[in-house]
Tab-separated table of C-alpha atoms and ligand atoms in Angstrom:
chain	number	residue	atom	x	y	z
P	237	MET	CA	124.279	85.135	56.025
P	238	ALA	CA	125.082	85.776	59.647
P	239	ARG	CA	125.429	89.459	58.955
P	240	ASP	CA	121.711	89.985	58.455
P	241	LYS	CA	120.945	88.719	61.915
P	242	THR	CA	122.679	91.540	63.692
P	243	VAL	CA	122.560	95.277	63.769
P	244	TYR	CA	124.792	97.750	65.517
P	245	THR	CA	122.963	99.772	68.120
P	246	CYS	CA	124.166	103.019	69.622
P	247	THR	CA	124.333	102.795	73.415
P	248	ALA	CA	123.818	106.538	73.667
P	249	CYS	CA	120.798	107.223	71.433
P	250	GLY	CA	119.532	103.764	70.470
P	251	GLY	CA	119.930	104.403	66.764
P	252	THR	CA	120.940	101.461	64.582
P	253	SER	CA	123.291	100.883	61.722
P	254	PRO	CA	123.732	97.733	59.590
P	255	LYS	CA	127.499	97.843	60.025
P	256	TRP	CA	129.939	98.962	62.658
P	257	LEU	CA	130.965	102.592	62.574
P	258	GLY	CA	133.247	104.563	64.819
P	259	LYS	CA	130.777	107.420	65.018
P	260	CYS	CA	127.027	107.028	65.441
P	261	PRO	CA	125.324	108.454	62.337
P	262	HIS	CA	122.322	109.468	64.446
P	263	CYS	CA	123.718	111.307	67.429
P	264	GLY	CA	127.338	111.731	66.475
P	265	GLU	CA	128.771	110.023	69.591
P	266	TRP	CA	132.021	108.137	69.146
P	267	ASN	CA	132.565	104.455	69.979
P	268	THR	CA	129.022	103.754	71.065
P	269	LEU	CA	127.919	101.177	68.471
P	270	GLU	CA	127.604	97.639	69.755
P	271	GLU	CA	126.498	94.467	68.043
P	272	THR	CA	122.957	93.424	68.957
P	273	VAL	CA	120.449	90.899	67.689
P	274	ALA	CA	118.203	92.162	64.899
P	275	GLU	CA	114.665	91.857	66.280
P	276	ALA	CA	112.924	90.823	63.044
P	277	ASN	CA	115.183	87.829	62.397
P	278	GLY	CA	116.073	86.568	65.831
P	279	GLY	CA	112.384	86.633	66.773
P	280	ALA	CA	111.613	82.947	66.563
P	281	THR	CA	114.042	81.732	69.198
P	282	ARG	CA	114.273	84.987	71.079
P	283	HIS	CA	110.643	85.186	72.007
P	284	ARG	CA	109.975	81.575	72.676
P	285	PHE	CA	109.959	82.076	76.414
P	286	LYS	CA	108.208	85.395	76.206
P	287	ALA	CA	105.245	83.734	74.535
P	288	MET	CA	105.077	81.182	77.323
P	289	ALA	CA	104.890	83.781	80.082
P	290	PRO	CA	101.275	84.631	80.902
P	291	MET	CA	100.195	88.206	80.319
P	292	GLN	CA	99.716	90.178	83.529
P	293	PRO	CA	96.751	92.522	84.082
P	294	VAL	CA	97.267	96.021	85.490
P	295	ALA	CA	96.373	96.062	89.186
P	296	THR	CA	96.101	98.540	92.034
P	297	LEU	CA	98.990	98.385	94.456
P	298	SER	CA	96.806	97.947	97.524
P	299	GLN	CA	95.007	95.002	95.944
P	300	ILE	CA	98.106	93.034	95.075
P	301	GLU	CA	98.731	90.342	97.595
P	302	ALA	CA	102.116	90.926	99.181
P	303	ALA	CA	103.146	87.337	99.605
P	304	GLU	CA	106.492	86.637	101.218
P	305	ILE	CA	108.928	85.354	98.646
P	306	GLU	CA	109.481	81.682	99.070
P	307	ARG	CA	113.102	80.717	99.465
P	308	SER	CA	114.775	77.385	99.282
P	309	PRO	CA	117.851	77.284	101.517
P	310	THR	CA	120.870	75.864	99.719
P	311	GLY	CA	121.956	73.975	102.790
P	312	LEU	CA	125.180	75.984	102.900
P	313	ALA	CA	124.437	78.495	105.636
P	314	GLU	CA	127.227	80.858	104.644
P	315	LEU	CA	125.911	81.014	101.074
P	316	ASP	CA	122.314	81.486	102.209
P	317	ARG	CA	123.358	84.480	104.257
P	318	PRO	CA	124.373	86.738	101.324
P	319	LEU	CA	121.544	85.285	99.218
P	320	GLY	CA	119.069	86.515	101.806
P	321	GLY	CA	117.999	83.078	102.996
P	322	GLY	CA	118.227	80.897	99.932
P	323	ILE	CA	117.401	80.724	96.260
P	324	VAL	CA	114.185	82.216	94.935
P	325	GLU	CA	111.970	80.804	92.208
P	326	GLY	CA	112.774	82.589	88.952
P	327	GLY	CA	115.527	84.582	90.640
P	328	VAL	CA	118.762	85.158	88.749
P	329	VAL	CA	122.006	85.364	90.687
P	330	LEU	CA	125.334	86.503	89.312
P	331	ILE	CA	128.432	85.246	91.102
P	332	GLY	CA	131.587	87.070	90.098
P	333	GLY	CA	135.157	86.547	91.168
P	334	ASP	CA	138.736	86.017	90.080
P	335	PRO	CA	139.550	82.767	88.290
P	336	GLY	CA	140.458	79.991	90.705
P	337	ILE	CA	138.812	81.555	93.722
P	338	GLY	CA	136.249	78.768	94.158
P	339	LYS	CA	133.115	79.678	92.225
P	340	SER	CA	132.710	76.285	90.551
P	341	THR	CA	133.488	74.489	93.784
P	342	LEU	CA	130.902	76.407	95.776
P	343	LEU	CA	128.182	76.014	93.167
P	344	LEU	CA	128.793	72.322	92.745
P	345	GLN	CA	128.418	71.941	96.498
P	346	ALA	CA	125.205	73.969	96.441
P	347	ALA	CA	123.912	72.000	93.445
P	348	GLU	CA	124.530	68.752	95.274
P	349	LYS	CA	122.644	69.902	98.383
P	350	LEU	CA	119.710	71.245	96.374
P	351	SER	CA	119.505	68.177	94.139
P	352	ARG	CA	118.263	66.230	97.161
P	353	THR	CA	115.018	68.181	97.085
P	354	MET	CA	114.595	69.492	93.524
P	355	PRO	CA	115.743	68.877	89.929
P	356	VAL	CA	119.122	70.561	89.367
P	357	LEU	CA	121.004	71.221	86.126
P	358	TYR	CA	124.677	72.154	86.063
P	359	VAL	CA	125.755	73.596	82.718
P	360	THR	CA	129.507	73.660	82.328
P	361	GLY	CA	131.143	75.560	79.517
P	362	GLU	CA	134.623	75.587	80.982
P	363	GLU	CA	135.174	72.007	81.978
P	364	SER	CA	134.112	68.694	80.518
P	365	GLY	CA	131.500	66.570	82.228
P	366	ALA	CA	134.301	64.227	83.295
P	367	GLN	CA	136.155	67.059	85.009
P	368	VAL	CA	133.042	68.079	86.893
P	369	ALA	CA	132.470	64.462	87.902
P	370	LEU	CA	136.060	64.208	89.084
P	371	ARG	CA	135.666	67.309	91.201
P	372	ALA	CA	132.405	66.007	92.635
P	373	ARG	CA	134.176	62.777	93.657
P	374	ARG	CA	136.979	64.774	95.240
P	375	LEU	CA	134.412	66.788	97.170
P	376	GLY	CA	132.817	63.576	98.359
P	377	LEU	CA	129.575	64.257	96.451
P	378	ARG	CA	129.460	60.830	94.925
P	379	ASP	CA	125.858	59.995	94.227
P	380	ALA	CA	124.165	63.360	93.855
P	381	PRO	CA	121.344	63.382	91.277
P	382	VAL	CA	122.731	66.562	89.677
P	383	ARG	CA	122.202	66.655	85.913
P	384	VAL	CA	125.253	67.881	84.017
P	385	LEU	CA	125.424	69.417	80.549
P	386	ALA	CA	128.739	70.348	78.922
P	387	GLU	CA	127.651	72.886	76.333
P	388	ILE	CA	128.435	76.427	75.287
P	389	GLN	CA	125.825	77.156	72.677
P	390	LEU	CA	123.005	79.173	74.185
P	391	GLU	CA	120.187	77.815	72.029
P	392	ARG	CA	121.046	74.231	72.956
P	393	ILE	CA	121.262	75.161	76.622
P	394	LEU	CA	117.840	76.809	76.486
P	395	ALA	CA	116.441	73.696	74.833
P	396	ALA	CA	117.961	71.548	77.586
P	397	ILE	CA	116.475	73.786	80.276
P	398	ASP	CA	113.125	73.548	78.533
P	399	ALA	CA	113.333	69.758	78.434
P	400	GLU	CA	114.798	69.157	81.901
P	401	ARG	CA	112.775	71.808	83.742
P	402	PRO	CA	115.290	72.200	86.571
P	403	ARG	CA	114.322	74.314	89.560
P	404	PHE	CA	117.953	75.265	90.073
P	405	CYS	CA	120.328	75.796	87.176
P	406	VAL	CA	123.990	76.799	87.242
P	407	ILE	CA	125.653	78.339	84.186
P	408	ASP	CA	129.430	78.033	84.575
P	409	SER	CA	130.386	80.445	83.111
P	410	ILE	CA	128.449	83.117	81.242
P	411	GLN	CA	131.613	84.197	79.422
P	412	THR	CA	131.990	80.872	77.640
P	413	LEU	CA	128.503	80.927	76.108
P	414	PHE	CA	127.656	82.156	72.651
P	415	SER	CA	124.408	82.697	70.848
P	416	ASP	CA	124.014	81.787	67.192
P	417	ALA	CA	122.213	85.048	66.694
P	418	LEU	CA	125.430	87.033	67.098
P	419	THR	CA	128.684	86.850	65.195
P	420	SER	CA	130.955	88.180	67.922
P	421	ALA	CA	133.159	85.851	69.945
P	422	PRO	CA	132.105	84.301	73.285
P	423	GLY	CA	132.994	86.637	76.120
P	424	SER	CA	132.342	89.826	74.164
P	425	VAL	CA	130.008	92.359	75.719
P	426	ALA	CA	127.314	91.665	73.130
P	427	GLN	CA	127.413	87.895	73.645
P	428	VAL	CA	127.518	88.076	77.429
P	429	ARG	CA	124.612	90.482	77.517
P	430	GLU	CA	122.506	88.573	75.000
P	431	CYS	CA	123.078	85.184	76.648
P	432	ALA	CA	122.294	86.566	80.092
P	433	ALA	CA	119.153	88.294	78.834
P	434	GLN	CA	117.813	85.110	77.269
P	435	LEU	CA	118.654	82.998	80.304
P	436	THR	CA	116.976	85.563	82.553
P	437	ARG	CA	113.870	85.408	80.419
P	438	ALA	CA	113.873	81.616	80.601
P	439	ALA	CA	114.340	81.760	84.387
P	440	LYS	CA	111.377	84.085	84.869
P	441	SER	CA	109.023	82.191	82.599
P	442	LEU	CA	109.879	78.717	83.902
P	443	GLY	CA	110.346	79.683	87.542
P	444	THR	CA	113.873	78.311	87.567
P	445	ALA	CA	116.437	79.807	89.902
P	446	VAL	CA	119.489	80.491	87.737
P	447	VAL	CA	123.030	81.200	88.861
P	448	LEU	CA	125.362	82.795	86.342
P	449	VAL	CA	129.062	82.479	87.035
P	450	GLY	CA	131.222	85.324	85.763
P	451	HIS	CA	134.951	85.938	85.862
P	452	VAL	CA	136.258	89.332	86.743
P	453	THR	CA	139.772	90.049	85.705
P	454	LYS	CA	141.814	92.659	87.507
P	455	GLU	CA	142.186	94.655	84.286
P	456	GLY	CA	138.506	94.171	83.447
P	457	ALA	CA	139.670	93.219	79.957
P	458	LEU	CA	137.143	90.475	79.412
P	459	ALA	CA	133.550	91.605	79.124
P	460	GLY	CA	133.230	91.553	82.865
P	461	PRO	CA	130.055	90.556	84.641
P	462	ARG	CA	129.646	94.221	85.462
P	463	VAL	CA	127.546	94.703	82.326
P	464	LEU	CA	125.093	92.187	83.786
P	465	GLU	CA	124.639	93.715	87.192
P	466	HIS	CA	121.508	95.638	86.286
P	467	MET	CA	119.883	92.626	84.625
P	468	VAL	CA	120.014	90.129	87.449
P	469	ASP	CA	118.256	90.047	90.823
P	470	THR	CA	121.240	89.344	93.011
P	471	VAL	CA	124.943	90.014	92.569
P	472	LEU	CA	127.460	88.205	94.726
P	473	TYR	CA	131.185	88.730	94.584
P	474	PHE	CA	133.891	86.435	95.790
P	475	GLU	CA	136.705	88.143	97.641
P	476	GLY	CA	139.829	86.871	99.248
P	477	ASP	CA	143.371	86.101	98.483
P	478	THR	CA	143.736	82.907	96.436
P	479	HIS	CA	146.897	82.213	98.447
P	480	SER	CA	145.101	82.212	101.766
P	481	SER	CA	142.376	79.749	102.519
P	482	PHE	CA	139.626	82.194	103.468
P	483	ARG	CA	137.022	83.410	101.003
P	484	LEU	CA	134.301	85.991	101.412
P	485	VAL	CA	131.109	86.007	99.391
P	486	ARG	CA	129.570	89.450	99.499
P	487	ALA	CA	126.141	90.532	98.279
P	488	ILE	CA	126.439	93.848	96.494
P	489	LYS	CA	122.921	93.849	95.085
P	490	ASN	CA	119.940	91.838	96.239
P	491	ARG	CA	116.336	92.333	95.238
P	492	PHE	CA	115.371	89.659	97.758
P	493	GLY	CA	117.472	90.549	100.782
P	494	ALA	CA	119.950	92.836	102.460
P	495	VAL	CA	123.075	93.945	100.681
P	496	ASN	CA	126.588	93.860	102.044
P	497	GLU	CA	125.813	90.659	103.871
P	498	ILE	CA	128.913	88.485	103.914
P	499	GLY	CA	129.373	84.730	103.853
P	500	VAL	CA	132.730	83.383	104.988
P	501	PHE	CA	134.308	80.155	103.804
P	502	ALA	CA	137.557	78.309	104.230
P	503	MET	CA	138.940	76.350	101.269
P	504	THR	CA	139.845	72.830	102.343
P	505	GLU	CA	140.723	69.621	100.497
P	506	ARG	CA	137.046	68.785	100.591
P	507	GLY	CA	135.793	72.053	99.163
P	508	LEU	CA	134.548	75.206	100.813
P	509	LYS	CA	133.526	74.961	104.441
P	510	GLY	CA	131.455	77.670	106.067
P	511	VAL	CA	133.058	79.635	108.899
P	512	SER	CA	130.260	80.555	111.255
P	513	ASN	CA	132.304	82.666	113.654
P	514	PRO	CA	134.663	84.593	111.404
P	515	SER	CA	135.416	87.720	113.426
P	516	ALA	CA	139.070	86.924	114.086
P	517	ILE	CA	140.231	85.225	110.879
P	518	PHE	CA	141.718	88.302	109.253
P	519	LEU	CA	144.181	89.088	111.981
P	520	SER	CA	147.722	88.161	111.168
P	521	THR	CA	149.658	86.607	113.964
P	522	HIS	CA	152.729	88.547	114.934
P	523	GLY	CA	154.899	87.319	117.784
P	524	ALA	CA	155.381	90.854	119.028
P	525	PRO	CA	153.552	93.986	117.837
P	526	VAL	CA	155.163	95.434	114.690
P	527	PRO	CA	155.145	99.043	113.460
P	528	GLY	CA	152.746	99.902	110.656
P	529	THR	CA	149.838	97.687	111.578
P	530	CYS	CA	146.511	98.535	113.125
P	531	VAL	CA	143.398	96.457	113.706
P	532	LEU	CA	139.941	97.760	112.943
P	533	VAL	CA	136.437	96.393	113.323
P	534	THR	CA	134.408	96.549	110.148
P	535	LEU	CA	130.713	95.948	110.178
P	536	GLU	CA	129.323	95.394	106.740
P	537	GLY	CA	126.256	93.248	106.901
P	538	THR	CA	125.322	91.925	110.289
P	539	ARG	CA	128.554	90.481	111.652
P	540	PRO	CA	131.529	92.421	112.933
P	541	LEU	CA	134.850	91.419	111.434
P	542	LEU	CA	138.241	92.323	112.814
P	543	VAL	CA	140.703	93.117	110.071
P	544	GLU	CA	144.303	94.168	110.278
P	545	VAL	CA	145.494	96.949	108.005
P	546	GLN	CA	149.168	97.261	107.271
P	547	ALA	CA	151.041	100.277	106.013
P	548	LEU	CA	154.571	100.673	104.795
P	549	VAL	CA	156.014	104.135	104.446
P	550	ASP	CA	159.412	104.265	102.814
P	551	SER	CA	161.508	107.029	101.299
P	552	ALA	CA	160.591	107.484	97.672
P	553	GLY	CA	162.458	108.117	94.462
P	554	VAL	CA	161.451	110.895	92.133
P	555	ALA	CA	157.701	110.321	92.175
P	556	PRO	CA	156.281	109.008	95.451
P	557	ARG	CA	153.871	106.119	95.012
P	558	ARG	CA	150.584	105.468	96.756
P	559	LEU	CA	149.394	101.892	96.473
P	560	SER	CA	146.603	100.147	98.283
P	561	VAL	CA	145.259	96.632	98.258
P	562	GLY	CA	141.730	96.119	99.537
P	563	LEU	CA	141.232	99.807	100.300
P	564	ASP	CA	140.282	102.699	98.069
P	565	ARG	CA	143.310	104.451	96.600
P	566	ASP	CA	141.681	107.851	96.235
P	567	ARG	CA	140.672	107.671	99.850
P	568	LEU	CA	144.298	106.929	100.761
P	569	ALA	CA	145.433	110.072	98.976
P	570	MET	CA	142.809	112.061	100.855
P	571	LEU	CA	143.848	110.603	104.203
P	572	LEU	CA	147.479	111.486	103.571
P	573	ALA	CA	146.450	115.065	102.848
P	574	VAL	CA	144.400	115.219	106.050
P	575	LEU	CA	147.300	113.748	108.013
P	576	HIS	CA	149.622	116.411	106.666
P	577	ARG	CA	147.328	119.348	107.007
P	578	HIS	CA	145.752	118.653	110.379
P	579	ALA	CA	148.330	116.597	112.217
P	580	GLY	CA	151.472	117.986	110.615
P	581	VAL	CA	152.669	114.519	109.582
P	582	SER	CA	154.063	114.649	106.076
P	583	CYS	CA	154.516	111.725	103.676
P	584	MET	CA	155.282	114.007	100.759
P	585	ASP	CA	158.631	112.397	99.905
P	586	GLN	CA	157.595	108.882	100.875
P	587	ASP	CA	156.130	105.861	99.111
P	588	VAL	CA	153.008	104.697	100.930
P	589	PHE	CA	151.690	101.158	100.628
P	590	VAL	CA	148.541	100.028	102.402
P	591	ASN	CA	147.123	96.527	102.565
P	592	ALA	CA	144.147	94.834	104.224
P	593	VAL	CA	145.261	91.409	105.477
P	594	GLY	CA	143.764	88.307	103.886
P	595	GLY	CA	142.534	89.857	100.641
P	596	VAL	CA	139.473	91.475	102.227
P	597	ARG	CA	138.074	94.536	100.556
P	598	ILE	CA	137.055	97.257	102.978
P	599	GLY	CA	134.634	99.717	101.466
P	600	GLU	CA	133.400	101.515	104.540
P	601	PRO	CA	134.953	104.799	105.645
P	602	ALA	CA	135.107	103.572	109.236
P	603	ALA	CA	138.511	102.147	108.268
P	604	ASP	CA	140.019	105.638	107.922
P	605	LEU	CA	141.314	106.052	111.445
P	606	ALA	CA	143.026	102.659	111.470
P	607	VAL	CA	144.667	103.373	108.111
P	608	LEU	CA	145.967	106.705	109.369
P	609	LEU	CA	147.325	105.183	112.564
P	610	ALA	CA	149.028	102.384	110.633
P	611	ILE	CA	150.694	104.913	108.327
P	612	HIS	CA	151.698	107.059	111.263
P	613	GLY	CA	153.106	104.002	113.035
P	614	SER	CA	155.151	102.959	110.044
P	615	LEU	CA	156.487	106.466	109.571
P	616	ARG	CA	157.782	106.782	113.113
P	617	GLY	CA	158.793	103.119	113.338
P	618	LYS	CA	156.889	102.494	116.516
P	619	ALA	CA	154.412	99.684	117.024
P	620	LEU	CA	151.001	100.163	118.531
P	621	PRO	CA	150.603	98.210	121.771
P	622	ARG	CA	149.346	94.644	121.769
P	623	GLY	CA	145.555	94.405	121.604
P	624	PHE	CA	145.097	97.843	120.038
P	625	LEU	CA	142.295	98.715	117.662
P	626	ALA	CA	140.770	101.805	116.096
P	627	PHE	CA	137.893	102.720	113.849
P	628	GLY	CA	136.128	105.873	112.688
P	629	GLU	CA	135.652	107.910	109.571
P	630	VAL	CA	138.008	110.829	109.041
P	631	GLY	CA	136.674	113.986	107.414
P	632	LEU	CA	138.510	116.588	105.358
P	633	ALA	CA	138.488	118.985	108.285
P	634	GLY	CA	140.394	116.466	110.388
P	635	GLU	CA	137.352	115.472	112.428
P	636	VAL	CA	136.745	111.855	113.429
P	637	ARG	CA	133.160	110.889	112.660
P	638	PRO	CA	131.233	108.070	114.285
P	639	ALA	CA	130.868	104.686	112.642
P	640	PRO	CA	127.452	103.035	112.504
P	641	ARG	CA	126.750	100.586	115.351
P	642	GLY	CA	129.938	101.419	117.194
P	643	GLN	CA	128.946	99.635	120.408
P	644	GLU	CA	128.537	96.376	118.562
P	645	ARG	CA	132.025	96.734	117.141
P	646	LEU	CA	133.491	97.449	120.558
P	647	ARG	CA	131.663	94.543	122.117
P	648	GLU	CA	133.174	92.143	119.579
P	649	ALA	CA	136.661	93.534	120.208
P	650	ALA	CA	136.201	93.192	123.970
P	651	LYS	CA	135.037	89.625	123.483
P	652	LEU	CA	138.203	88.800	121.553
P	653	GLY	CA	140.346	90.212	124.338
P	654	PHE	CA	141.437	93.519	122.830
P	655	ALA	CA	142.848	95.933	125.399
P	656	VAL	CA	142.940	99.474	123.945
P	657	ALA	CA	140.608	101.198	121.506
P	658	VAL	CA	140.664	104.624	119.914
P	659	VAL	CA	137.184	105.457	118.677
P	660	PRO	CA	135.065	108.462	117.681
P	661	LYS	CA	133.574	110.287	120.633
P	662	ALA	CA	129.996	109.512	119.599
P	663	ASN	CA	130.800	105.781	119.586
P	664	ALA	CA	132.231	105.708	123.106
P	665	PRO	CA	129.945	103.870	125.534
P	666	LYS	CA	128.240	105.754	128.336
P	667	ALA	CA	129.635	105.177	131.801
P	668	ALA	CA	126.630	103.017	132.661
P	669	ASP	CA	127.398	100.582	129.833
P	670	ALA	CA	131.083	100.378	130.570
P	671	ARG	CA	130.799	96.957	132.151
P	672	ALA	CA	130.007	95.374	128.806
P	673	PHE	CA	133.488	96.325	127.621
P	674	GLU	CA	135.458	95.114	130.580
P	675	GLY	CA	139.180	94.858	129.944
P	676	LEU	CA	138.994	97.323	127.059
P	677	THR	CA	140.314	100.826	127.656
P	678	ILE	CA	138.425	103.156	125.346
P	679	HIS	CA	139.843	106.500	124.233
P	680	ALA	CA	137.210	108.741	122.657
P	681	VAL	CA	138.554	111.294	120.173
P	682	GLU	CA	137.001	114.043	118.104
P	683	ARG	CA	139.936	114.942	115.861
P	684	ILE	CA	142.867	113.108	114.348
P	685	GLU	CA	145.356	115.272	116.285
P	686	GLU	CA	143.805	113.870	119.442
P	687	ALA	CA	144.030	110.312	118.129
P	688	ILE	CA	147.717	110.764	117.374
P	689	GLU	CA	148.254	112.351	120.760
P	690	VAL	CA	146.662	109.310	122.429
P	691	VAL	CA	148.823	106.911	120.411
P	692	ARG	CA	152.014	108.806	121.234
P	693	GLY	CA	151.244	108.500	124.919
P	694	LEU	CA	150.661	104.729	124.874
E	855	TYD	P1	137.347	76.600	91.357
E	855	TYD	O1	136.056	76.340	92.013
E	855	TYD	O2	137.683	75.777	90.167
E	855	TYD	O3	137.503	78.134	90.966
E	855	TYD	P2	136.715	79.000	89.901
E	855	TYD	O4	135.568	78.220	89.411
E	855	TYD	O5	136.327	80.227	90.689
E	855	TYD	O6	137.677	79.359	88.838
E	855	TYD	O7	138.430	76.450	92.507
E	855	TYD	C1	139.713	76.366	92.181
E	855	TYD	C2	140.673	76.241	93.332
E	855	TYD	O8	140.183	75.637	94.485
E	855	TYD	C3	141.789	75.407	92.830
E	855	TYD	O9	142.958	76.177	92.887
E	855	TYD	C4	141.848	74.232	93.705
E	855	TYD	C5	141.084	74.638	94.922
E	855	TYD	N1	140.330	73.538	95.519
E	855	TYD	C6	140.632	73.119	96.807
E	855	TYD	O10	141.538	73.642	97.459
E	855	TYD	N2	139.886	72.125	97.370
E	855	TYD	C7	138.882	71.506	96.709
E	855	TYD	O11	138.223	70.605	97.263
E	855	TYD	C8	138.588	71.941	95.380
E	855	TYD	C9	137.501	71.296	94.573
E	855	TYD	C10	139.321	72.962	94.833
E	856	MG	MG1	135.308	77.472	87.470
């Protein structure tokens, strides 16, 4: 009688119905009913960990001791960086990323390092224990005391966690798990949410640091880990092109540290190796400068990263296309409008493709100026000079706005031997500081017309 165990709950009003309906009988919203566990029945297993957690008294803020959170470094410096220093007792981390990008590899490496100092459980729902063992051998992690469980049923996994009492537990992946309490298939929103909620509860009550692995598909078809983001303490996303060897791990939410911190890895035959000085890895190597490319310095997190953006502008058919990889497409449309309106450069009858080299995703608006200059370069078929870079946010009025910590960006570029920079006026160094940027000619601009003027004259 599986049916009795579940009810359908409206995500809009919270009303329930014993069976699925297209329209909520309580609030009248369409398509809002989702399968959930019926509280009265699921109680026994559901609240096992709740009962174990001690009840907390109400306290005054000033009287609560503000102890620093204790972190255990994973031993992989580039993973600790986005984590905010290491794993936290009872902390739940979600690691999302495309299939095949290296999630299992990275976590197996972290599990091996941590197993030297604490009990570690690796739950694999995707591969058999033998496959995990084979990978561990390939990674050269031969005699790690990592405990492995190949299981996809949530209740059995919770029982194993209860028995093993690991301090670090990996669930690979959350989409393969299913709870007996629900009838829907593994990977459905209801299952993913329920399994994550129960594992989170177990993590908090036992003080286990739990890592949930989640796949994100480009279409978002599978119940993506996005539904879990609000439940967990830390969300990390893997970025990078599976065809290139570099991978970024970015923190997009962290209750225990700074967000937007980035860890950089290179995929080798022996697993993921940290890259401690990554600023130049996303530059493609052209023999001679080619039209349609421009380098920018992004600064998300604490380390500057030089990234090349490429643009291709080509005459279009009936409906011109605007495509971007690694950059926001709406922003691209806006930039093209600004370019037309304020600089008189029209791409109206052209296809425009924009790409950030190496599969990096650039979220910050400081990329605007470089994107515009790459498009402009492709359109007129003229390359920017060797060692050229640009950054700055472009506004709707055609103004070039400063990027945060501009001097740091310029310093990194100067260090890597860049020769010419076009930057927002407010980011240009004062004459007194000029010596720090030796070898770098800096053009300060306030508007995109000026930037294009500078580029034409180079
Ligand atoms: P994997 O960790 O299985 O990805 P995910 O768990 O995110 O799906 O990594 C898969 C890829 O990594 C696979 O294509 C092979 C490659 N790889 C290496 O290049 N070197 C290695 O040492 C390992 C273990 C994997
Ligand atoms: Mg995997």
